[in-house]
PDB file of C-alpha atoms in Angstrom:
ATOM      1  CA  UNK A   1     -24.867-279.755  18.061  1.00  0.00           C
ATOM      2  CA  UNK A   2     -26.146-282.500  20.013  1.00  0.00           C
ATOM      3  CA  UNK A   3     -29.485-282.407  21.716  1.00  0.00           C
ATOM      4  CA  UNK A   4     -32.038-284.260  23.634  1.00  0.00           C
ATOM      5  CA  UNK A   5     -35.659-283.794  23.441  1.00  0.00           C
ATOM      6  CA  UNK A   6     -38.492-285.083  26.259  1.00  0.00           C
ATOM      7  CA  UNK A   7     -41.717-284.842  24.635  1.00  0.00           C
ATOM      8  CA  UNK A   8     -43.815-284.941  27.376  1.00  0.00           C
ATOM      9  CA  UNK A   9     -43.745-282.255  30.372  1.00  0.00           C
ATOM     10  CA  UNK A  10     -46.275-283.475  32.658  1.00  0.00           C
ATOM     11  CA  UNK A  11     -47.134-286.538  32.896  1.00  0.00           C
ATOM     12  CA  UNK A  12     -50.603-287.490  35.592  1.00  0.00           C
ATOM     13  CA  UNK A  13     -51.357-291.084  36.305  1.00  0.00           C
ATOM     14  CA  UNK A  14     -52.910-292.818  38.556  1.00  0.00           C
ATOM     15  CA  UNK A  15     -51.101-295.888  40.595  1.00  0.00           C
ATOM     16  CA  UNK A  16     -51.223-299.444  38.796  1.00  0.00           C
ATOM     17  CA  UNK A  17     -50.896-297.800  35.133  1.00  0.00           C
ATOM     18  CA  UNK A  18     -48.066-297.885  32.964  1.00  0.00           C
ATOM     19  CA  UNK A  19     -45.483-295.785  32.186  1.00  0.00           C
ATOM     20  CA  UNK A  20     -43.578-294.960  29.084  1.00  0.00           C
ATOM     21  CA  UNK A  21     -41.800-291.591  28.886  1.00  0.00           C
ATOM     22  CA  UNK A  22     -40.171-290.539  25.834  1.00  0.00           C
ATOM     23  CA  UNK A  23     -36.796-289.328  24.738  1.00  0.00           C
ATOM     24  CA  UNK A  24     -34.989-288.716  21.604  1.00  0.00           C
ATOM     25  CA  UNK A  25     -31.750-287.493  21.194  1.00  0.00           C
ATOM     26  CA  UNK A  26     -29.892-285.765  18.030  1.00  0.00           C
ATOM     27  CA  UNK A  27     -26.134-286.869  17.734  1.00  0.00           C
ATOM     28  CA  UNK A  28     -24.689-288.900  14.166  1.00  0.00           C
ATOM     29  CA  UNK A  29     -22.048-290.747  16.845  1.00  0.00           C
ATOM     30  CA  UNK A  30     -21.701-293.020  19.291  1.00  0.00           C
ATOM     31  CA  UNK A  31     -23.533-292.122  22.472  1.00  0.00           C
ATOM     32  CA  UNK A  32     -23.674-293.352  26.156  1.00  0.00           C
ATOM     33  CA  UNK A  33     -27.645-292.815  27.318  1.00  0.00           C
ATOM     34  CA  UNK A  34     -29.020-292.337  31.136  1.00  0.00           C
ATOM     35  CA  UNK A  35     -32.240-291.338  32.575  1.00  0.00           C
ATOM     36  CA  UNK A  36     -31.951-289.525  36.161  1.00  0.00           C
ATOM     37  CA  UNK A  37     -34.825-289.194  38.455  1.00  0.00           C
ATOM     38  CA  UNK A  38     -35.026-286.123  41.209  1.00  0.00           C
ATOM     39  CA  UNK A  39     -37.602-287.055  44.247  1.00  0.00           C
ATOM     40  CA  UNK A  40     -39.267-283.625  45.544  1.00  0.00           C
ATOM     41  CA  UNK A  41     -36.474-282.156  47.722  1.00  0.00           C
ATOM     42  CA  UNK A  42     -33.516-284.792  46.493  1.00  0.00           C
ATOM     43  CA  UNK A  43     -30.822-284.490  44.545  1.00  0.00           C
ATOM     44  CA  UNK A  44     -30.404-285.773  40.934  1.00  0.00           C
ATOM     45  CA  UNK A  45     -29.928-289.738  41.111  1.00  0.00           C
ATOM     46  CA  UNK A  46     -28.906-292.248  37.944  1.00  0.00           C
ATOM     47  CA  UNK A  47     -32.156-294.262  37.143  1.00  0.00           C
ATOM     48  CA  UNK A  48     -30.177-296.335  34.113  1.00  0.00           C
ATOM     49  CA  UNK A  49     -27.693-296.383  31.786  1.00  0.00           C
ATOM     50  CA  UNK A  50     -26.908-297.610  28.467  1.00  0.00           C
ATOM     51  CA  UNK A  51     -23.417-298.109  27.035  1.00  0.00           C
ATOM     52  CA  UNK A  52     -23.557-301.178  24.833  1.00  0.00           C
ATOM     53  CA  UNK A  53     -24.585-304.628  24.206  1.00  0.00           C
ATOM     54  CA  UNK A  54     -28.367-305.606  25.303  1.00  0.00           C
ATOM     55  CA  UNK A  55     -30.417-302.337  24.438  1.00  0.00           C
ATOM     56  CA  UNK A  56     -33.072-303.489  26.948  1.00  0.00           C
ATOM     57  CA  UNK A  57     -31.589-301.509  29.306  1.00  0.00           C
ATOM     58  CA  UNK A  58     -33.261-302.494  33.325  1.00  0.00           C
ATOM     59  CA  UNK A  59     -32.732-300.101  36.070  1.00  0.00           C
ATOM     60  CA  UNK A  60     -33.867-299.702  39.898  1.00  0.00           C
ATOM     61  CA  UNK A  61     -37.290-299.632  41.347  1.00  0.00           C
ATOM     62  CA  UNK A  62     -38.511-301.477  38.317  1.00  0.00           C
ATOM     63  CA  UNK A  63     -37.474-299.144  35.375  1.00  0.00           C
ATOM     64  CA  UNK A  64     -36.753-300.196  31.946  1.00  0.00           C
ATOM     65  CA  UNK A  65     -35.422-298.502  28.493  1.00  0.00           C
ATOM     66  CA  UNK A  66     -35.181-299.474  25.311  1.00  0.00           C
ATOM     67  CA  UNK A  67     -32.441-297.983  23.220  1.00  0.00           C
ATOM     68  CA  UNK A  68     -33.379-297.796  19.385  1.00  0.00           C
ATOM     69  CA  UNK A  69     -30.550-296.623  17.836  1.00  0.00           C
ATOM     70  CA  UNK A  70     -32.449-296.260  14.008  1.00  0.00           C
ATOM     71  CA  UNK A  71     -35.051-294.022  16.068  1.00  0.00           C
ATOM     72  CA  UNK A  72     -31.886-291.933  17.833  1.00  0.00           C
ATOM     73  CA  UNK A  73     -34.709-292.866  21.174  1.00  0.00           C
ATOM     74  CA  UNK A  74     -34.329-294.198  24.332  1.00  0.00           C
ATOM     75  CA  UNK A  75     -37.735-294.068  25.924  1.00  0.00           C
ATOM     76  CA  UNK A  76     -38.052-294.874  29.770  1.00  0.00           C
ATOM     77  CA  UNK A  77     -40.829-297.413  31.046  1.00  0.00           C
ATOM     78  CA  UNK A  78     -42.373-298.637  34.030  1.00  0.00           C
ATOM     79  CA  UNK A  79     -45.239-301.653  33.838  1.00  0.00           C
ATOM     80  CA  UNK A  80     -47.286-300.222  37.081  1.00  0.00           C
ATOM     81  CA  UNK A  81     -46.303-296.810  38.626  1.00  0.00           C
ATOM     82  CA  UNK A  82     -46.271-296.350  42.488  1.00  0.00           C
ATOM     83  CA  UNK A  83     -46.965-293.602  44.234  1.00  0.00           C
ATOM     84  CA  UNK A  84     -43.492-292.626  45.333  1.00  0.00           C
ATOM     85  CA  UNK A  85     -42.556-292.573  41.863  1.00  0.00           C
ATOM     86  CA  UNK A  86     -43.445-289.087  41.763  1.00  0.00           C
ATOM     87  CA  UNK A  87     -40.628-286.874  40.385  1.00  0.00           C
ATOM     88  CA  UNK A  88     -39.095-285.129  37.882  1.00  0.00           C
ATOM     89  CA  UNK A  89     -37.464-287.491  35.560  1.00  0.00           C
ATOM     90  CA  UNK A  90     -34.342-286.430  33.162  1.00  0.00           C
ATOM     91  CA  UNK A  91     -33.015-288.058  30.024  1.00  0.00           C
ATOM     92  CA  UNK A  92     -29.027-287.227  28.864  1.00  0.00           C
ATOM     93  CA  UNK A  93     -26.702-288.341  26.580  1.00  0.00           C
ATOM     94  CA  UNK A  94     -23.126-288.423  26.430  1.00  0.00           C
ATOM     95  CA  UNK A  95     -21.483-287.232  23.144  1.00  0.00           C
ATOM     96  CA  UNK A  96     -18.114-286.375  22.715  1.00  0.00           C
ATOM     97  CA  UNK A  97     -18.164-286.217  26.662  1.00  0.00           C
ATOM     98  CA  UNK A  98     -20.330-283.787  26.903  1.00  0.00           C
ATOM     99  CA  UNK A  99     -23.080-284.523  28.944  1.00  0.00           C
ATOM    100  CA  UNK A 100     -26.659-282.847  27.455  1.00  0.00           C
ATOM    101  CA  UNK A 101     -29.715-283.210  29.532  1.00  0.00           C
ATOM    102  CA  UNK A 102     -33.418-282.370  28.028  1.00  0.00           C
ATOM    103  CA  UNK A 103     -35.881-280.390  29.856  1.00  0.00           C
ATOM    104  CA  UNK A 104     -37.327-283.274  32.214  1.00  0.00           C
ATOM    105  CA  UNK A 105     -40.688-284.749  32.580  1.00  0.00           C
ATOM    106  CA  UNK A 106     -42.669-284.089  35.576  1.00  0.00           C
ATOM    107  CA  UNK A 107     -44.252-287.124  36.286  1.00  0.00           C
ATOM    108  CA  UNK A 108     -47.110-287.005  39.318  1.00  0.00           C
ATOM    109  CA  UNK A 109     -48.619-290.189  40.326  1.00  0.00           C
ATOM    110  CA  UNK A 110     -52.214-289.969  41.610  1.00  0.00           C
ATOM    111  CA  UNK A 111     -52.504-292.585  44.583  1.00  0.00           C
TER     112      UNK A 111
ATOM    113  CA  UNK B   1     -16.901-291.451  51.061  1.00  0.00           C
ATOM    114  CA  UNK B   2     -18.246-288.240  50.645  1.00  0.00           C
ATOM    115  CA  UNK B   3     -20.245-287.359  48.031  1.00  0.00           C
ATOM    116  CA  UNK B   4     -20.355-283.654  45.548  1.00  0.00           C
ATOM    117  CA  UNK B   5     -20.684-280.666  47.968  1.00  0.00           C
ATOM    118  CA  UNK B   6     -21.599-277.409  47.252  1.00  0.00           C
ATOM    119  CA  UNK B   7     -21.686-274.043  48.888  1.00  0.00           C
ATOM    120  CA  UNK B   8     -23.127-271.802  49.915  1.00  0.00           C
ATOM    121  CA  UNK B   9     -26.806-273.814  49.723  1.00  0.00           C
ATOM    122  CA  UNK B  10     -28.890-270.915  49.386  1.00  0.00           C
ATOM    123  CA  UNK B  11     -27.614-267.125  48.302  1.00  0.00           C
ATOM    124  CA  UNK B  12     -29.635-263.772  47.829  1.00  0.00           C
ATOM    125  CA  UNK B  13     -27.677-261.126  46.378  1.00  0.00           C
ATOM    126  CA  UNK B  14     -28.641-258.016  44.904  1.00  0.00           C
ATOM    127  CA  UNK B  15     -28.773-257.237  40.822  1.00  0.00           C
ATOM    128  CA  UNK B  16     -25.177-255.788  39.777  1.00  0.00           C
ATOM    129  CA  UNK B  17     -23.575-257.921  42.626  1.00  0.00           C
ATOM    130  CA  UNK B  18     -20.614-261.170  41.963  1.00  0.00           C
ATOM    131  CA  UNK B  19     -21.182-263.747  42.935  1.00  0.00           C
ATOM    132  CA  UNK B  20     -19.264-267.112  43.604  1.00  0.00           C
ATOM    133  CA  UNK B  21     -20.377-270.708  43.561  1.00  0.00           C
ATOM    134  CA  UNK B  22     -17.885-273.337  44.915  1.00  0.00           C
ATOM    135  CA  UNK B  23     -18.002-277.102  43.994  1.00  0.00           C
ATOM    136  CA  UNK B  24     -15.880-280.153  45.742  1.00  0.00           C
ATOM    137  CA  UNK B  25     -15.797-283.018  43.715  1.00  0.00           C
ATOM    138  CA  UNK B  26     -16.086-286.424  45.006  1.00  0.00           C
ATOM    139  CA  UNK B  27     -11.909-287.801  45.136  1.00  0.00           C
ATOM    140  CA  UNK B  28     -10.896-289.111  42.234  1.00  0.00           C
ATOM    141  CA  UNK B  29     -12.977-287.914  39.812  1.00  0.00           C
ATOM    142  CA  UNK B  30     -11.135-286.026  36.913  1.00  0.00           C
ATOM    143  CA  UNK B  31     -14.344-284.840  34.925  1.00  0.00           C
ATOM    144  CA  UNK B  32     -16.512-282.135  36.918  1.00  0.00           C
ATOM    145  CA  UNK B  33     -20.071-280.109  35.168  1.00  0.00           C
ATOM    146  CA  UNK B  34     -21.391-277.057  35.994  1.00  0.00           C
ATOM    147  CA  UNK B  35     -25.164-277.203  35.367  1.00  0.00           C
ATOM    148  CA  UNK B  36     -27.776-274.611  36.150  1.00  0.00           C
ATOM    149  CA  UNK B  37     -32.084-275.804  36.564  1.00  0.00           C
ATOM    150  CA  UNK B  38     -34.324-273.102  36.154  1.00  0.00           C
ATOM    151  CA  UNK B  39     -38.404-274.088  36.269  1.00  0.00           C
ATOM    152  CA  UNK B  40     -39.058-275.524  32.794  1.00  0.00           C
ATOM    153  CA  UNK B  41     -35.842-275.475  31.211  1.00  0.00           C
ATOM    154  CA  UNK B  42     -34.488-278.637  32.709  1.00  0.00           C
ATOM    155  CA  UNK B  43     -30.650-278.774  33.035  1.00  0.00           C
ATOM    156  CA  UNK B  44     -28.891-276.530  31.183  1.00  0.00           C
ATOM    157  CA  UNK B  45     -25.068-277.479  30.401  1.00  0.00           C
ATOM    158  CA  UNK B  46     -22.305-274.539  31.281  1.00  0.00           C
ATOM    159  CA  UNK B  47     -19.408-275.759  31.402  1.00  0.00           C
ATOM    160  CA  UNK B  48     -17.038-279.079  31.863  1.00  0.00           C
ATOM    161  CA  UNK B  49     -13.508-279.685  32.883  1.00  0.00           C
ATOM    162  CA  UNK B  50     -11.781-282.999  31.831  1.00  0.00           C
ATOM    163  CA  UNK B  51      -8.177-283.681  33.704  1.00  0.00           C
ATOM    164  CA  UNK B  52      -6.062-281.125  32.273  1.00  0.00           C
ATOM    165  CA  UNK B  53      -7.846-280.399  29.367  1.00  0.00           C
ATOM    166  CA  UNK B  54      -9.321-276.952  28.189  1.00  0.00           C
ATOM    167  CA  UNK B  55     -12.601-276.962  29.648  1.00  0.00           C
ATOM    168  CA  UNK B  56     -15.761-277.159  27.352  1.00  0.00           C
ATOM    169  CA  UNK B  57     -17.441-273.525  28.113  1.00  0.00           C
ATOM    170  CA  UNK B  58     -19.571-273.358  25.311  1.00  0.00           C
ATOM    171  CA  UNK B  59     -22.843-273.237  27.325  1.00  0.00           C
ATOM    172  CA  UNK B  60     -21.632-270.474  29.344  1.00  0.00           C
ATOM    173  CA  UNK B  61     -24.631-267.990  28.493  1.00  0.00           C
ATOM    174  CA  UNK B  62     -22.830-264.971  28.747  1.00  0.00           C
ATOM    175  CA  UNK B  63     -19.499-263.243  29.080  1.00  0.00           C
ATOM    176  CA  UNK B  64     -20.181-262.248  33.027  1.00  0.00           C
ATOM    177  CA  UNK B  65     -19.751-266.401  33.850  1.00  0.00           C
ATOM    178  CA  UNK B  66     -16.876-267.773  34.291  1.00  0.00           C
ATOM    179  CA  UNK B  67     -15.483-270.986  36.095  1.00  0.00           C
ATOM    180  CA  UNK B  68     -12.141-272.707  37.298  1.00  0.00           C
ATOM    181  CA  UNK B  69     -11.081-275.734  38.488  1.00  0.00           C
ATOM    182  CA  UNK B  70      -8.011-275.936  40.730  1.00  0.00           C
ATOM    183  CA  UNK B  71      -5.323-278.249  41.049  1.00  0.00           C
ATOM    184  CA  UNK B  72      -7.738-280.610  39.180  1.00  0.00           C
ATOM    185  CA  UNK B  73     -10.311-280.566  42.247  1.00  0.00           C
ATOM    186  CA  UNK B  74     -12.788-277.489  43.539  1.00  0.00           C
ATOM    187  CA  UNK B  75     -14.071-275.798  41.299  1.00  0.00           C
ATOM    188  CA  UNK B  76     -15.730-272.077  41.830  1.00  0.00           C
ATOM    189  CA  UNK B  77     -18.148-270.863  39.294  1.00  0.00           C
ATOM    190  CA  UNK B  78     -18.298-266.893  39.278  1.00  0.00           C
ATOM    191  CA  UNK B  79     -21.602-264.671  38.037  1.00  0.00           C
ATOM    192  CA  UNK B  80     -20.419-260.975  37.492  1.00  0.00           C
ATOM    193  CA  UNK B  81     -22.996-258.583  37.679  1.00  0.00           C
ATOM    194  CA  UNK B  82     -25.511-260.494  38.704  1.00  0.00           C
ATOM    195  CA  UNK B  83     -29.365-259.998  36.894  1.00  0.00           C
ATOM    196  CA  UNK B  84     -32.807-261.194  37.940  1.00  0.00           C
ATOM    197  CA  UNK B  85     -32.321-263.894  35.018  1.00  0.00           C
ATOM    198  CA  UNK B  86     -29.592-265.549  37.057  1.00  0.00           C
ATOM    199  CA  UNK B  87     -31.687-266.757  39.550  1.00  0.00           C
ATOM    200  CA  UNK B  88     -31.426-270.518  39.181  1.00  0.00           C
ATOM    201  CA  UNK B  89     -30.679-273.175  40.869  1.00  0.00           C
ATOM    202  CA  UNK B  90     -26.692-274.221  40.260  1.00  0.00           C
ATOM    203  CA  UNK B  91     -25.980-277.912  40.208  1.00  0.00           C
ATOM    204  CA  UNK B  92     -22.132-279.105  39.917  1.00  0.00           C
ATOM    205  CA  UNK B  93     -21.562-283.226  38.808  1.00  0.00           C
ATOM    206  CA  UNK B  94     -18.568-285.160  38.904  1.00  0.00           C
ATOM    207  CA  UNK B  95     -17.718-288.530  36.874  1.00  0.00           C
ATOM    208  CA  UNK B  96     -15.731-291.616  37.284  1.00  0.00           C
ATOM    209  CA  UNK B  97     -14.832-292.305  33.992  1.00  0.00           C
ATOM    210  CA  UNK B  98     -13.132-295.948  34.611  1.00  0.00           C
ATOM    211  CA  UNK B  99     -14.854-298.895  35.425  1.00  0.00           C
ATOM    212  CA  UNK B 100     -18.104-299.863  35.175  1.00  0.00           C
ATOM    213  CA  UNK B 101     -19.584-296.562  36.612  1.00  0.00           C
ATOM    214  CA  UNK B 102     -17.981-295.143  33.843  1.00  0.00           C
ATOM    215  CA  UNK B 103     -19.764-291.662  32.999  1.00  0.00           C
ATOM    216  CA  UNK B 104     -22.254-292.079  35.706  1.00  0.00           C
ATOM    217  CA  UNK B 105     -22.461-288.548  37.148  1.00  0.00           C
ATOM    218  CA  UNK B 106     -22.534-287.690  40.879  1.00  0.00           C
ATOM    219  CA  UNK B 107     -24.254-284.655  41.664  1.00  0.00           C
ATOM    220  CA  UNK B 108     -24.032-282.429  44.690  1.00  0.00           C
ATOM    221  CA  UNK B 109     -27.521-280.271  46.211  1.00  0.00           C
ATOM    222  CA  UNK B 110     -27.017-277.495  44.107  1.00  0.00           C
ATOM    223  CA  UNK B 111     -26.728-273.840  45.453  1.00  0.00           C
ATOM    224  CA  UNK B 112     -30.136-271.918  44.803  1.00  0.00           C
ATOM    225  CA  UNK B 113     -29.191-268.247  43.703  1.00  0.00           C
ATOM    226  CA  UNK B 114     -31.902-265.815  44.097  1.00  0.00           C
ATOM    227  CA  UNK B 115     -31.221-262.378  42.393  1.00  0.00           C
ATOM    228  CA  UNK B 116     -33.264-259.378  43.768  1.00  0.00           C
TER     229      UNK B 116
END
């Protein structure tokens, strides 16, 4: 069965530093890739996607991801974190159309 | 347009109660998700109805869930016999799946379900 693992839970930086977040997902097939980001008190909102072609995937607010297909990973970046980038942040993947989420990283940004 | 709504936002009920969960969709959409977000656990995947499909209910963690989807539109997810382990909060998405939002899912507040 397909799965998606966020190694990191909590995440604390302070403003100005980078960001990578990872994710890695288990599926043999072809697989459509998003992170979602949820503000304190918002709902779930679509960060980036990847479908095909250029696997330097760039999203709002400055987000990045990189799919690696050979590494089954698709880890989330940010050069220099804000303050208002403090959230819970959610990899998925589509397989087969069904749409698996992994357990979310709660990033807090220290201003 | 509007987007995903859910109701009610908030419900209390007691242990050994049902309970029912609507979703509306945004228009269009054929795909819909039932999700529920307990602290730690991320998003756990219920259920999903496709168009006129059989819908996927393999995450559905027990026999007392159960959901529908009517006329290809609102769907209501049902918890018989509610227990304290219940208590989550229970997100519904919907897709587009033409176009270049293809797959990207919509999702509505969520209803937070607190079982006493």
């Amino acid at each position: 069965a397909q799965s998606v693992s966020q190694h990191n839970h909590h995440v604390i930086l302070s403003e100005a530093a980078s960001l990578e977040l990872g994710c890695n997902y288990s599926y043999g097939g072809t697989v459509n890739l998003f992170w979602y980001v949820q503000y304190p008190g918002q709902h779930l909102q679509l960060l980036l996607k990847y479908f095909s072609g250029d696997p330097l995937v760039k999203g709002i607010k400055g987000f990045e991801a990189e799919f690696i297909k050979s590494k089954f990973s698709f880890n989330l970046r940010k050069p220099s974190v804000q303050w208002s980038d403090t959230a819970e942040y959610f990899c998925a993947v589509n397989a087969d159309d069904k749409i698996i989420f992994g357990k979310g990283t709660r990033l807090h940004i220290l201003p | 347009g509007a987007g995903v709504s859910q109701s009610p936002s908030n419900k209390v009920t007691e242990k050994g109660k049902d309970v029912e969960l609507r979703c509306d969709p945004i228009s269009g959409h054929t795909a819909l998700y039932w999700y529920r977000q307990s602290l730690g656990q991320g998003l756990e995947f219920l259920i999903y109805f496709q168009g006129n499909s059989a819908p996927d209910k393999s995450g559905l963690p027990s026999d007392r869930f159960s959901a529908e989807r009517t006329g290809g539109s609102v769907s209501t997810l049902t918890i018989q016999r509610t227990q304290q382990e219940d208590s989550a909060v229970y997100l519904c998405a919907s897709i587009s799946i033409a176009g270049e939002k293809n797959h990207e899912q919509y999702f509505g507040p969520g209803t937070r379900l607190t079982v006493t």
